[in-house]
Structures are given as C-alpha cells and as structure tokens.
Tab-separated table of C-alpha atoms in Angstrom:
chain	number	residue	atom	x	y	z
A	5	MET	CA	-215.090	-109.402	10.669
A	6	LYS	CA	-215.476	-111.214	13.977
A	7	LYS	CA	-212.440	-111.733	16.203
A	8	GLU	CA	-212.283	-113.978	19.253
A	9	ASN	CA	-209.480	-115.161	21.512
A	10	ILE	CA	-208.549	-118.333	23.315
A	11	ASN	CA	-205.705	-118.998	25.740
A	12	VAL	CA	-203.534	-122.048	25.129
A	13	GLN	CA	-200.923	-122.812	27.757
A	14	GLY	CA	-200.501	-119.120	28.545
A	15	THR	CA	-200.447	-118.021	24.891
A	16	ALA	CA	-203.269	-115.759	23.663
A	17	ILE	CA	-204.408	-116.872	20.205
A	18	SER	CA	-206.727	-114.923	17.914
A	19	ILE	CA	-209.413	-116.521	15.767
A	20	LEU	CA	-211.014	-114.635	12.856
A	21	THR	CA	-214.069	-115.421	10.790
A	22	HIS	CA	-212.774	-115.345	7.204
A	23	LYS	CA	-215.052	-116.275	4.295
A	24	ALA	CA	-217.557	-117.815	6.729
A	25	ASP	CA	-214.939	-120.092	8.277
A	26	ASP	CA	-212.565	-120.059	11.257
A	27	TYR	CA	-208.971	-118.963	10.692
A	28	ILE	CA	-206.516	-119.240	13.589
A	29	SER	CA	-203.502	-116.950	14.011
A	30	LEU	CA	-200.275	-118.810	13.207
A	31	THR	CA	-198.386	-115.711	14.346
A	32	ASP	CA	-199.837	-116.036	17.838
A	33	MET	CA	-199.247	-119.785	17.870
A	34	ALA	CA	-195.605	-119.314	16.806
A	35	LYS	CA	-195.005	-117.283	19.973
A	36	TYR	CA	-195.181	-120.591	21.855
A	37	LYS	CA	-191.933	-121.508	20.060
A	38	ASN	CA	-190.185	-118.133	19.763
A	39	THR	CA	-191.810	-114.864	20.818
A	40	ASP	CA	-189.312	-112.682	18.932
A	41	ALA	CA	-189.178	-114.536	15.600
A	42	THR	CA	-192.673	-115.744	14.739
A	43	GLY	CA	-192.134	-115.210	11.004
A	44	ILE	CA	-189.063	-117.439	10.988
A	45	VAL	CA	-190.921	-120.157	12.913
A	46	ILE	CA	-193.743	-120.181	10.344
A	47	SER	CA	-191.286	-120.111	7.426
A	48	HIS	CA	-189.334	-123.107	8.799
A	49	TRP	CA	-192.573	-125.070	9.164
A	50	MET	CA	-193.725	-124.219	5.638
A	51	ARG	CA	-190.521	-125.430	3.981
A	52	THR	CA	-190.844	-129.020	5.245
A	53	GLY	CA	-191.917	-131.669	2.783
A	54	TYR	CA	-194.799	-132.878	4.940
A	55	THR	CA	-196.200	-129.364	5.308
A	56	LEU	CA	-196.007	-128.706	1.561
A	57	ASN	CA	-197.769	-131.976	0.787
A	58	PHE	CA	-200.469	-131.313	3.379
A	59	MET	CA	-201.168	-127.744	2.242
A	60	GLY	CA	-201.159	-128.827	-1.394
A	61	ALA	CA	-203.669	-131.585	-0.650
A	62	TRP	CA	-205.859	-129.180	1.360
A	63	GLU	CA	-205.885	-126.571	-1.418
A	64	THR	CA	-206.622	-129.187	-4.083
A	65	LEU	CA	-209.609	-130.362	-2.049
A	66	HIS	CA	-211.021	-126.937	-1.103
A	67	ASN	CA	-209.732	-124.434	-3.672
A	68	PRO	CA	-210.782	-124.795	-7.344
A	69	ASN	CA	-208.369	-121.962	-8.319
A	70	PHE	CA	-205.315	-123.612	-6.787
A	71	ASN	CA	-202.345	-123.469	-9.174
A	72	VAL	CA	-201.265	-127.088	-9.223
A	73	THR	CA	-198.495	-126.447	-11.767
A	74	GLU	CA	-196.832	-123.831	-9.589
A	75	PHE	CA	-197.264	-126.110	-6.586
A	76	GLY	CA	-195.252	-128.726	-8.463
A	77	ASN	CA	-192.516	-126.169	-9.129
A	78	ILE	CA	-192.335	-125.295	-5.438
A	79	LYS	CA	-192.005	-128.967	-4.495
A	80	MET	CA	-189.075	-129.342	-6.893
A	81	GLU	CA	-187.404	-126.254	-5.415
A	82	SER	CA	-187.876	-127.594	-1.876
A	83	VAL	CA	-185.187	-130.259	-2.324
A	84	ASP	CA	-182.555	-127.510	-2.266
A	85	ASN	CA	-181.093	-126.928	1.199
A	86	SER	CA	-181.362	-123.160	0.728
A	87	PHE	CA	-185.113	-123.355	-0.026
A	88	ILE	CA	-187.184	-120.787	1.879
A	89	LEU	CA	-190.936	-120.245	1.527
A	90	SER	CA	-192.878	-117.334	3.007
A	91	THR	CA	-196.633	-117.069	3.391
A	92	LYS	CA	-196.713	-114.307	0.766
A	93	GLN	CA	-194.761	-116.394	-1.749
A	94	TRP	CA	-197.039	-119.385	-1.193
A	95	THR	CA	-200.294	-117.483	-1.655
A	96	GLU	CA	-199.109	-115.378	-4.613
A	97	ARG	CA	-197.589	-118.261	-6.566
A	98	THR	CA	-200.336	-120.844	-5.998
A	99	ASN	CA	-203.489	-118.743	-5.374
A	100	ALA	CA	-203.771	-120.529	-2.022
A	101	VAL	CA	-206.653	-119.611	0.304
A	102	GLY	CA	-205.877	-121.788	3.329
A	103	ILE	CA	-203.331	-119.294	4.672
A	104	VAL	CA	-203.848	-115.525	4.610
A	105	ALA	CA	-201.840	-112.511	5.758
A	106	LYS	CA	-203.970	-109.923	7.545
A	107	PRO	CA	-202.686	-106.318	7.820
A	108	GLY	CA	-203.834	-103.655	10.245
A	109	ARG	CA	-205.721	-104.138	13.483
A	110	TYR	CA	-205.868	-107.931	13.289
A	111	GLY	CA	-202.500	-108.223	11.581
A	112	GLY	CA	-200.612	-111.493	11.277
A	113	THR	CA	-200.645	-114.802	9.443
A	114	TYR	CA	-203.871	-116.772	9.790
A	115	ALA	CA	-204.671	-120.282	8.596
A	116	HIS	CA	-207.796	-122.358	8.228
A	117	ARG	CA	-208.290	-124.444	11.348
A	118	ASP	CA	-207.335	-127.658	9.483
A	119	ILE	CA	-203.945	-126.191	8.611
A	120	ALA	CA	-203.536	-124.446	11.974
A	121	PHE	CA	-203.958	-127.769	13.781
A	122	GLU	CA	-201.170	-129.251	11.642
A	123	PHE	CA	-198.944	-126.307	12.537
A	124	ALA	CA	-199.752	-126.982	16.191
A	125	THR	CA	-198.654	-130.605	15.772
A	126	TRP	CA	-195.305	-129.403	14.453
A	127	LEU	CA	-194.939	-127.009	17.394
A	128	SER	CA	-195.851	-129.549	20.070
A	129	PRO	CA	-198.314	-132.470	20.308
A	130	GLU	CA	-199.251	-131.280	23.799
A	131	PHE	CA	-199.827	-127.733	22.527
A	132	LYS	CA	-202.077	-129.123	19.761
A	133	LEU	CA	-204.242	-131.016	22.253
A	134	TYR	CA	-204.724	-127.899	24.376
A	135	LEU	CA	-205.449	-125.843	21.249
A	136	ILE	CA	-208.140	-128.255	20.062
A	137	THR	CA	-209.679	-128.381	23.539
A	138	GLU	CA	-209.890	-124.581	23.808
A	139	PHE	CA	-211.146	-124.208	20.237
A	140	GLN	CA	-213.904	-126.754	20.817
A	141	ARG	CA	-214.863	-125.021	24.061
A	142	LEU	CA	-215.155	-121.723	22.186
A	143	LYS	CA	-217.339	-123.289	19.479
A	144	SER	CA	-219.522	-124.945	22.116
A	145	ASP	CA	-220.011	-121.624	23.904
A	146	GLU	CA	-220.954	-119.962	20.601
A	147	SER	CA	-223.440	-122.705	19.826
A	148	ASN	CA	-225.037	-122.384	23.254
A	149	ARG	CA	-225.369	-118.602	22.845
A	150	VAL	CA	-227.018	-118.968	19.436
A	151	SER	CA	-229.352	-121.634	20.789
A	152	LEU	CA	-230.322	-119.390	23.713
A	153	GLU	CA	-231.013	-116.462	21.382
A	154	TRP	CA	-233.090	-118.691	19.102
A	155	ASN	CA	-235.149	-120.003	22.017
A	156	LEU	CA	-235.713	-116.481	23.324
A	157	GLN	CA	-236.976	-115.360	19.921
A	158	ARG	CA	-239.169	-118.462	19.626
A	159	THR	CA	-240.682	-117.643	23.028
A	160	LEU	CA	-241.237	-114.032	21.981
A	161	SER	CA	-242.911	-115.265	18.810
A	162	LYS	CA	-245.278	-117.452	20.838
A	163	ILE	CA	-246.165	-114.566	23.163
A	164	ASN	CA	-246.945	-112.317	20.222
A	165	TYR	CA	-248.954	-115.114	18.637
A	166	ARG	CA	-251.258	-114.970	21.683
A	167	ILE	CA	-251.816	-111.266	20.967
A	168	HIS	CA	-252.411	-112.200	17.351
A	169	THR	CA	-255.033	-114.881	18.104
A	170	ASP	CA	-256.795	-112.580	20.586
A	171	ALA	CA	-257.257	-110.065	17.782
A	172	ILE	CA	-258.689	-112.805	15.550
A	173	LYS	CA	-261.058	-113.857	18.304
A	174	GLU	CA	-262.242	-110.270	18.804
A	175	GLU	CA	-262.473	-109.026	15.221
A	176	ILE	CA	-262.766	-111.916	12.744
A	177	ILE	CA	-264.480	-114.907	14.287
A	178	PRO	CA	-268.266	-114.430	14.297
A	179	LYS	CA	-270.210	-115.019	17.491
A	180	MET	CA	-271.535	-118.484	18.207
A	181	VAL	CA	-269.249	-120.309	15.795
A	182	THR	CA	-268.374	-123.952	16.231
A	183	LYS	CA	-265.000	-125.128	17.485
A	184	ALA	CA	-264.247	-126.495	14.022
A	185	GLN	CA	-264.888	-123.117	12.431
A	186	THR	CA	-262.708	-121.393	15.019
A	187	ALA	CA	-259.846	-123.794	14.348
A	188	PHE	CA	-260.213	-123.193	10.607
A	189	VAL	CA	-259.881	-119.427	10.993
A	190	TYR	CA	-256.836	-119.768	13.249
A	191	ALA	CA	-255.157	-122.061	10.750
A	192	THR	CA	-255.891	-119.657	7.906
A	193	GLU	CA	-254.405	-116.688	9.780
A	194	ALA	CA	-251.317	-118.681	10.772
A	195	ASP	CA	-250.811	-119.650	7.142
A	196	LEU	CA	-251.249	-116.021	6.124
A	197	LEU	CA	-248.053	-115.277	8.062
A	198	ASN	CA	-246.375	-118.429	6.745
A	199	VAL	CA	-247.020	-117.451	3.138
A	200	ALA	CA	-245.964	-113.839	3.724
A	201	LEU	CA	-242.651	-114.858	5.303
A	202	PHE	CA	-241.815	-118.380	4.098
A	203	GLY	CA	-243.653	-118.424	0.778
A	204	MET	CA	-245.725	-121.511	1.569
A	205	THR	CA	-248.404	-122.834	3.871
A	206	ALA	CA	-247.762	-125.269	6.705
A	207	ALA	CA	-249.268	-128.096	4.645
A	208	GLN	CA	-247.051	-127.288	1.663
A	209	TRP	CA	-243.983	-127.283	3.919
A	210	ARG	CA	-244.884	-130.689	5.370
A	211	THR	CA	-245.347	-132.087	1.852
A	212	SER	CA	-241.952	-130.732	0.805
A	213	ASN	CA	-240.226	-131.968	3.984
A	214	PRO	CA	-241.655	-135.413	4.818
A	215	ASP	CA	-238.507	-136.397	6.730
A	216	LYS	CA	-238.663	-133.490	9.191
A	217	THR	CA	-240.582	-133.306	12.448
A	218	GLY	CA	-242.326	-130.260	13.878
A	219	ASN	CA	-243.226	-127.333	11.638
A	220	MET	CA	-241.458	-124.811	9.444
A	221	ARG	CA	-241.125	-122.326	12.289
A	222	ASP	CA	-239.022	-124.833	14.241
A	223	TYR	CA	-236.492	-124.659	11.381
A	224	ALA	CA	-236.598	-120.871	10.973
A	225	THR	CA	-233.466	-118.749	11.248
A	226	LEU	CA	-233.017	-116.249	14.053
A	227	GLU	CA	-233.739	-113.436	11.584
A	228	GLN	CA	-236.943	-115.091	10.381
A	229	LEU	CA	-238.169	-115.490	13.964
A	230	VAL	CA	-237.559	-111.800	14.653
A	231	VAL	CA	-239.559	-110.846	11.548
A	232	LEU	CA	-242.297	-113.363	12.392
A	233	SER	CA	-242.650	-111.840	15.845
A	234	ASN	CA	-243.011	-108.375	14.326
A	235	MET	CA	-245.495	-109.596	11.712
A	236	GLU	CA	-247.788	-111.113	14.327
A	237	SER	CA	-248.120	-107.746	16.062
A	238	ILE	CA	-248.616	-105.942	12.761
A	239	ASN	CA	-251.261	-108.425	11.621
A	240	ALA	CA	-253.144	-108.005	14.887
A	241	LEU	CA	-253.259	-104.255	14.242
A	242	LEU	CA	-254.396	-104.730	10.625
A	243	ILE	CA	-257.125	-107.110	11.771
A	244	ARG	CA	-258.472	-104.520	14.198
A	245	GLN	CA	-258.492	-102.007	11.344
A	246	GLY	CA	-260.814	-104.333	9.442
A	247	LEU	CA	-258.516	-105.058	6.459
A	248	PRO	CA	-259.391	-108.219	4.493
A	249	GLN	CA	-256.874	-111.049	4.324
A	250	SER	CA	-255.888	-110.334	0.726
A	251	GLU	CA	-254.761	-106.784	1.600
A	252	ARG	CA	-253.062	-107.875	4.793
A	253	LEU	CA	-251.126	-110.561	2.942
A	254	VAL	CA	-249.613	-107.988	0.587
A	255	GLN	CA	-248.686	-105.652	3.436
A	256	LEU	CA	-247.216	-108.452	5.532
A	257	ASN	CA	-245.223	-109.795	2.609
A	258	ASN	CA	-243.768	-106.331	1.957
A	259	THR	CA	-242.906	-106.058	5.643
A	260	ALA	CA	-241.181	-109.461	5.581
A	261	ILE	CA	-239.114	-108.533	2.520
A	262	THR	CA	-238.049	-105.160	3.953
A	263	GLN	CA	-237.159	-106.462	7.406
A	264	MET	CA	-235.324	-109.556	6.171
A	265	ARG	CA	-233.237	-107.384	3.846
A	266	SER	CA	-232.276	-105.194	6.794
A	267	LEU	CA	-231.472	-108.105	9.113
A	268	VAL	CA	-229.273	-109.964	6.618
A	269	GLY	CA	-227.289	-106.854	5.793
A	270	GLY	CA	-228.931	-105.722	2.575
A	271	VAL	CA	-228.490	-108.930	0.616
A	272	ASN	CA	-230.407	-108.452	-2.622
A	273	LYS	CA	-232.862	-111.294	-2.282
A	274	LYS	CA	-236.653	-111.193	-2.292
A	275	ARG	CA	-239.486	-113.631	-2.043
A	276	PRO	CA	-241.446	-114.454	-5.202
A	277	GLU	CA	-244.222	-111.948	-5.771
A	278	LEU	CA	-247.649	-113.046	-4.639
A	279	THR	CA	-250.200	-113.697	-7.328
C-alpha cells in the first residue's frame, strides 16, 4: 500500500493507493472544519440528500455489486430529521466501494478522489480548489518520476545493446561480409530478444499495431526494459560461448519469464511456450 501526503491550506491530507486508484482521507479533510470531531463532520455531510444521490450515482456507475435496493431504503429513511448515516453503515448496507474505513497505521475514512472532491466542495469551494491543485501537482510529480525512470532504463538498454552488437560482430558475423548481410544478422539477433521477451518479432508488432509509431520497445513497461537490458548482456555472453540461436532463444525466454515474474510480484503469468 502506497501512502503520500499533500498540504492544503495548512492541513496535511493523506492519499492511499487502494485497488489501483487514489483514495483521499476524508478524516484529514474534515479537520479543516473541526479538528476534534472529524467523524461528526463526515456523518453530517453523508446525510444530505445531494451527497446520497451523488454517492449512489457513483456506485451505480463504478460498482457492479452495489445494492440498489438498500440504497433506495436509505433514501427513504433520509427524510426523517433524526436520520444519521455513518461510513460503516453505508458500506455494509449497500456494498459500497467508493468510501472505505482503514484501521491501523493509515487509519481513517478514505474516499475515491471523485467523492473526496465533492466532500471538499461541501467543506469550502476555496478548500476544494486548493485540494485539486495540490492533488494534480502530486500526480504530475509522480508522472515525471516514472518518465525519468523509464528514460533511464531505455538509455541503459541502449548501452547494453552496444555490448550486445559488439559480441555479434566478434563472434557471429563472418569476415568480409557485405553490409546487407551484417544488417540481416543484427536484425535477427534483435528479434531473438523481441521474441524471447515480447513473444513476437518487430515486423509482427508493426503489423499488429499499424496506428503506432516507433517500435515495440518504445511501448515497453519499466519492468520489461529492465529485463531487456539484462537479456542483452546475457545474450552477449551466450554468443561468446558459441551457442546457436535456437538454444539461446530458449534460455533467454526462460530468463524473461523468471525475471518478469519477480519484478511484477509473482503474478502467475507466463509467455506462450516456444515451438
């Protein structure tokens, strides 16, 4: 679980990654209104008709398990002046996922950013504007960091590719070959890595992606670029050992499978077996 913080008008607000999405702490946001009674602030907001309608619409759009019948019952109850609705009651009765209660280290009530922004509107339009500004700044910083990491790995991959092609030049390409023959061998070795890691050659990728520019490596994930960089060094070593392409392809494919499994946290996925 990843936790980050932003500061909005002097209030520290936590943001968690929950189910691959951003959830913002309503508990922290409520401190802007009342530091000592954040639960009451959230409860008062949840009991309003507009909030109920908004959260119901959000859950209907994003949550296939949302209990619409129970949502209707809650709306009927809300007309009573004594109506009170807690986060726990809302989630348990409707199977809602837009708001969650987190115990322990990151304890508090968190909501999907769509819902959190609506809560911010209720707190203060000015507070909402500052919240959105800080949230967007955080996302921009994250994007820049990922882009920098990707470019660094792409550069590393290119450096290792030079080592890789030097090995081809020394061990595979016969003396006195033509430029056309040299280019053909380079292309074959590059595609050896492509097939081992991506499951297809560069030509097959271009055929499958006619609307994209560049090559498949330009669209690789950070994890794939790390593995590609490692494979280039390994292939250079295998070339110097005199292994034929067919044997190297099997070894490189096994390396790609093992390393990708490690990098993505043990997800049980594998490339189709080579035939």
